[in-house]
């Protein structure tokens, strides 16, 4: 079941990213470079997600994915 879902996701990403001349593997590698930065102010802390690089931003936009700016710690 999981393999079929993964296959369906790969097919959808291939369609969405086809005009970029980027393989799904390359796109996933680009998106995996997005990380979070832990911010601490006194006793309060949260994780901030920096803006992705240009290609990552395009990949997310084409996949209709919006990243939050911050995550609770």
Backbone as a printed PyTorch tensor [residue, N CA C, xyz], in Angstrom:
tensor([[[  0.8100,  -1.1910,   0.0000],
         [  0.0000,   0.0000,   0.0000],
         [  0.8640,   1.2700,   0.0000]],

        [[  1.9000,   1.2670,   0.8420],
         [  2.7780,   2.4340,   0.9290],
         [  3.5380,   2.6350,  -0.3750]],

        [[  3.9530,   1.5480,  -0.9890],
         [  4.6980,   1.6420,  -2.2480],
         [  3.8130,   2.2560,  -3.3300]],

        [[  2.5540,   1.8750,  -3.3690],
         [  1.6300,   2.4240,  -4.3580],
         [  1.4360,   3.9190,  -4.1330]],

        [[  1.3090,   4.3410,  -2.8810],
         [  1.1640,   5.7620,  -2.5730],
         [  2.4150,   6.5260,  -3.0070]],

        [[  3.5940,   5.9680,  -2.7260],
         [  4.8460,   6.6110,  -3.1360],
         [  4.9120,   6.7310,  -4.6550]],

        [[  4.4920,   5.6980,  -5.3590],
         [  4.4830,   5.7140,  -6.8180],
         [  3.5490,   6.8010,  -7.3370]],

        [[  2.3850,   6.9430,  -6.7140],
         [  1.4190,   7.9710,  -7.1250],
         [  1.9740,   9.3790,  -6.8750]],

        [[  2.6770,   9.5580,  -5.7690],
         [  3.2730,  10.8550,  -5.4640],
         [  4.3510,  11.1840,  -6.4930]],

        [[  5.1940,  10.2230,  -6.8160],
         [  6.2530,  10.4360,  -7.8090],
         [  5.6420,  10.8120,  -9.1550]],

        [[  4.6010,  10.1170,  -9.5770],
         [  3.9480,  10.4340, -10.8510],
         [  3.4060,  11.8660, -10.8470]],

        [[  2.7730,  12.2680,  -9.7500],
         [  2.2050,  13.6120,  -9.6690],
         [  3.3060,  14.6700,  -9.7080]],

        [[  4.3880,  14.4420,  -8.9820],
         [  5.4930,  15.3990,  -8.9930],
         [  6.1470,  15.4680, -10.3680]],

        [[  6.2400,  14.3380, -11.0660],
         [  6.7810,  14.3550, -12.4290],
         [  5.9370,  15.2520, -13.3260]],

        [[  4.6300,  15.1690, -13.1930],
         [  3.7430,  16.0250, -13.9930],
         [  3.9180,  17.4930, -13.6260]],

        [[  3.9460,  17.7770, -12.3220],
         [  4.0250,  19.1670, -11.8660],
         [  5.3560,  19.8210, -12.2200]],

        [[  6.4390,  19.0560, -12.1810],
         [  7.7680,  19.6130, -12.3680],
         [  8.3460,  19.3410, -13.7500]],

        [[  7.5630,  18.8100, -14.6730],
         [  8.0850,  18.3760, -15.9740],
         [  8.7620,  19.4980, -16.7640]],

        [[  8.2380,  20.6940, -16.7390],
         [  8.8090,  21.7810, -17.5430],
         [ 10.0930,  22.3480, -16.9440]],

        [[ 10.4350,  21.9700, -15.7270],
         [ 11.6390,  22.4980, -15.0640],
         [ 12.9180,  21.7600, -15.4530]],

        [[ 12.8020,  20.6330, -16.1340],
         [ 13.9630,  19.8140, -16.4500],
         [ 14.6830,  19.3760, -15.1740]],

        [[ 13.8730,  18.9550, -14.1810],
         [ 14.3700,  18.4810, -12.8900],
         [ 13.7140,  17.1310, -12.6310]],

        [[ 14.5060,  16.1470, -12.2600],
         [ 13.9150,  14.8560, -11.9110],
         [ 13.2760,  14.9670, -10.5270]],

        [[ 12.4160,  14.0280, -10.2260],
         [ 11.7870,  14.0300,  -8.9030],
         [ 12.8520,  13.8710,  -7.8210]],

        [[ 13.8310,  13.0370,  -8.0660],
         [ 14.9220,  12.8590,  -7.1050],
         [ 15.6870,  14.1530,  -6.8520]],

        [[ 15.9770,  14.8880,  -7.9320],
         [ 16.6790,  16.1700,  -7.7860],
         [ 15.8080,  17.1810,  -7.0470]],

        [[ 14.5120,  17.1770,  -7.3450],
         [ 13.5880,  18.0900,  -6.6620],
         [ 13.4970,  17.7890,  -5.1780]],

        [[ 13.3980,  16.5030,  -4.8440],
         [ 13.3410,  16.1050,  -3.4330],
         [ 14.6500,  16.4770,  -2.7320]],

        [[ 15.7750,  16.2880,  -3.4040],
         [ 17.0730,  16.6600,  -2.8210],
         [ 17.1230,  18.1580,  -2.5450]],

        [[ 16.6120,  18.9540,  -3.4830],
         [ 16.5790,  20.4090,  -3.2810],
         [ 15.7060,  20.7640,  -2.0850]],

        [[ 14.5410,  20.1490,  -2.0010],
         [ 13.6250,  20.4550,  -0.8980],
         [ 14.1610,  19.9550,   0.4430]],

        [[ 14.9710,  18.9080,   0.4110],
         [ 15.5260,  18.3940,   1.6730],
         [ 16.5690,  19.3400,   2.2570]],

        [[ 17.0210,  20.3110,   1.4820],
         [ 17.9830,  21.2870,   2.0030],
         [ 17.3030,  22.3630,   2.8550]],

        [[ 15.9830,  22.3990,   2.8400],
         [ 15.2510,  23.3540,   3.6760],
         [ 15.2580,  22.8130,   5.1060]],

        [[ 15.6940,  23.6290,   6.0340],
         [ 15.7810,  23.1860,   7.4220],
         [ 15.1660,  24.2300,   8.3400]],

        [[ 15.2890,  24.0340,   9.6170],
         [ 14.7700,  25.0210,  10.5670],
         [ 15.9050,  25.5230,  11.4490]],

        [[ 15.7110,  26.7150,  11.9660],
         [ 16.6920,  27.3450,  12.8490],
         [ 16.0100,  27.5580,  14.1950]],

        [[ 16.6210,  27.0330,  15.2530],
         [ 16.0420,  27.2090,  16.5800],
         [ 16.3810,  28.6010,  17.1090]],

        [[ 15.3540,  29.3270,  17.5070],
         [ 15.5010,  30.6690,  18.0610],
         [ 15.1210,  30.6080,  19.5390]],

        [[ 16.0100,  31.0910,  20.4110],
         [ 15.7200,  31.1170,  21.8500],
         [ 15.7640,  32.5560,  22.3260]],

        [[ 14.7150,  32.9350,  23.0230],
         [ 14.6490,  34.2510,  23.6570],
         [ 14.2490,  33.9980,  25.1060]],

        [[ 15.2250,  34.0500,  25.9870],
         [ 14.9580,  33.7290,  27.3910],
         [ 14.5140,  32.2780,  27.5150]],

        [[ 13.3530,  32.0710,  28.1300],
         [ 12.8000,  30.7260,  28.3060],
         [ 11.9960,  30.2660,  27.0940]],

        [[ 11.7180,  31.1630,  26.1680],
         [ 10.8990,  30.8520,  25.0030],
         [ 11.7840,  30.4450,  23.8390]],

        [[ 11.3670,  29.4000,  23.1310],
         [ 12.1010,  29.0170,  21.9300],
         [ 11.1120,  28.5560,  20.8640]],

        [[ 11.5160,  28.7290,  19.6200],
         [ 10.7180,  28.2830,  18.4830],
         [ 11.6520,  27.9860,  17.3240]],

        [[ 11.1410,  27.3150,  16.3180],
         [ 11.9260,  26.9840,  15.1280],
         [ 11.4510,  27.8440,  13.9690]],

        [[ 12.3730,  28.5620,  13.3750],
         [ 12.0650,  29.4000,  12.2220],
         [ 12.5030,  28.6730,  10.9550]],

        [[ 11.6590,  28.7140,   9.9320],
         [ 11.9910,  28.0860,   8.6520],
         [ 12.4060,  29.1890,   7.6840]],

        [[ 13.6740,  29.2010,   7.2550],
         [ 14.1240,  30.2460,   6.3350],
         [ 13.4970,  30.0830,   4.9520]],

        [[ 13.5270,  31.1520,   4.1900],
         [ 12.9970,  31.1240,   2.8280],
         [ 13.8390,  30.1700,   1.9850]],

        [[ 13.1870,  29.2790,   1.2200],
         [ 13.9460,  28.3470,   0.3740],
         [ 14.6910,  29.0720,  -0.7430]],

        [[ 15.6870,  28.3940,  -1.3000],
         [ 16.3800,  28.9480,  -2.4620],
         [ 15.3940,  29.0390,  -3.6260]],

        [[ 15.7910,  29.6750,  -4.6980],
         [ 14.8950,  29.9540,  -5.8320],
         [ 14.2400,  28.6850,  -6.3770]],

        [[ 15.0280,  27.6400,  -6.6380],
         [ 14.4710,  26.4070,  -7.1910],
         [ 13.5000,  25.7620,  -6.2060]],

        [[ 13.8660,  25.7290,  -4.9430],
         [ 12.9800,  25.1600,  -3.9290],
         [ 11.6600,  25.8970,  -3.8470]],

        [[ 11.7210,  27.2060,  -3.9580],
         [ 10.5020,  28.0150,  -3.9250],
         [  9.5950,  27.6760,  -5.1170]],

        [[ 10.1860,  27.5080,  -6.2870],
         [  9.3990,  27.1550,  -7.4800],
         [  8.7900,  25.7620,  -7.3260]],

        [[  9.5740,  24.8060,  -6.8450],
         [  9.0750,  23.4410,  -6.6630],
         [  7.8940,  23.4170,  -5.7010]],

        [[  8.0100,  24.1310,  -4.5950],
         [  6.9170,  24.1830,  -3.6200],
         [  5.6780,  24.8480,  -4.2090]],

        [[  5.8930,  25.9270,  -4.9350],
         [  4.7640,  26.6370,  -5.5400],
         [  4.0210,  25.7420,  -6.5380]],

        [[  4.7650,  25.0350,  -7.3800],
         [  4.1440,  24.1430,  -8.3630],
         [  3.3820,  23.0040,  -7.6980]],

        [[  3.8620,  22.5570,  -6.5440],
         [  3.1950,  21.4820,  -5.8060],
         [  2.1050,  22.0270,  -4.8840]],

        [[  1.9110,  23.3450,  -4.9080],
         [  0.8900,  24.0060,  -4.0830],
         [  1.1090,  23.7340,  -2.5900]],

        [[  2.3790,  23.8460,  -2.1660],
         [  2.7480,  23.6240,  -0.7720],
         [  3.2220,  24.9430,  -0.1790]],

        [[  2.6890,  25.2800,   0.9800],
         [  3.0960,  26.4840,   1.6950],
         [  3.7540,  26.0740,   3.0020]],

        [[  4.9580,  26.5200,   3.2170],
         [  5.6600,  26.2270,   4.4680],
         [  5.2880,  27.2670,   5.5170]],

        [[  5.1620,  26.8460,   6.7700],
         [  4.9430,  27.8420,   7.8180],
         [  6.2250,  28.6230,   8.0610]],

        [[  6.0940,  29.8230,   8.5840],
         [  7.2930,  30.6090,   8.8730],
         [  7.9560,  30.1430,  10.1620]],

        [[  7.1540,  29.7210,  11.1340],
         [  7.6820,  29.2570,  12.4210],
         [  6.9500,  27.9920,  12.8510]],

        [[  7.6380,  27.2130,  13.6850],
         [  7.0640,  26.0250,  14.2900],
         [  7.2810,  26.0940,  15.7810]],

        [[  6.3030,  25.6940,  16.5790],
         [  6.5410,  25.6770,  18.0250],
         [  7.6040,  24.6440,  18.3720]],

        [[  8.3320,  24.9030,  19.4180],
         [  9.3880,  23.9900,  19.8140],
         [  8.8460,  22.9050,  20.7050]]])
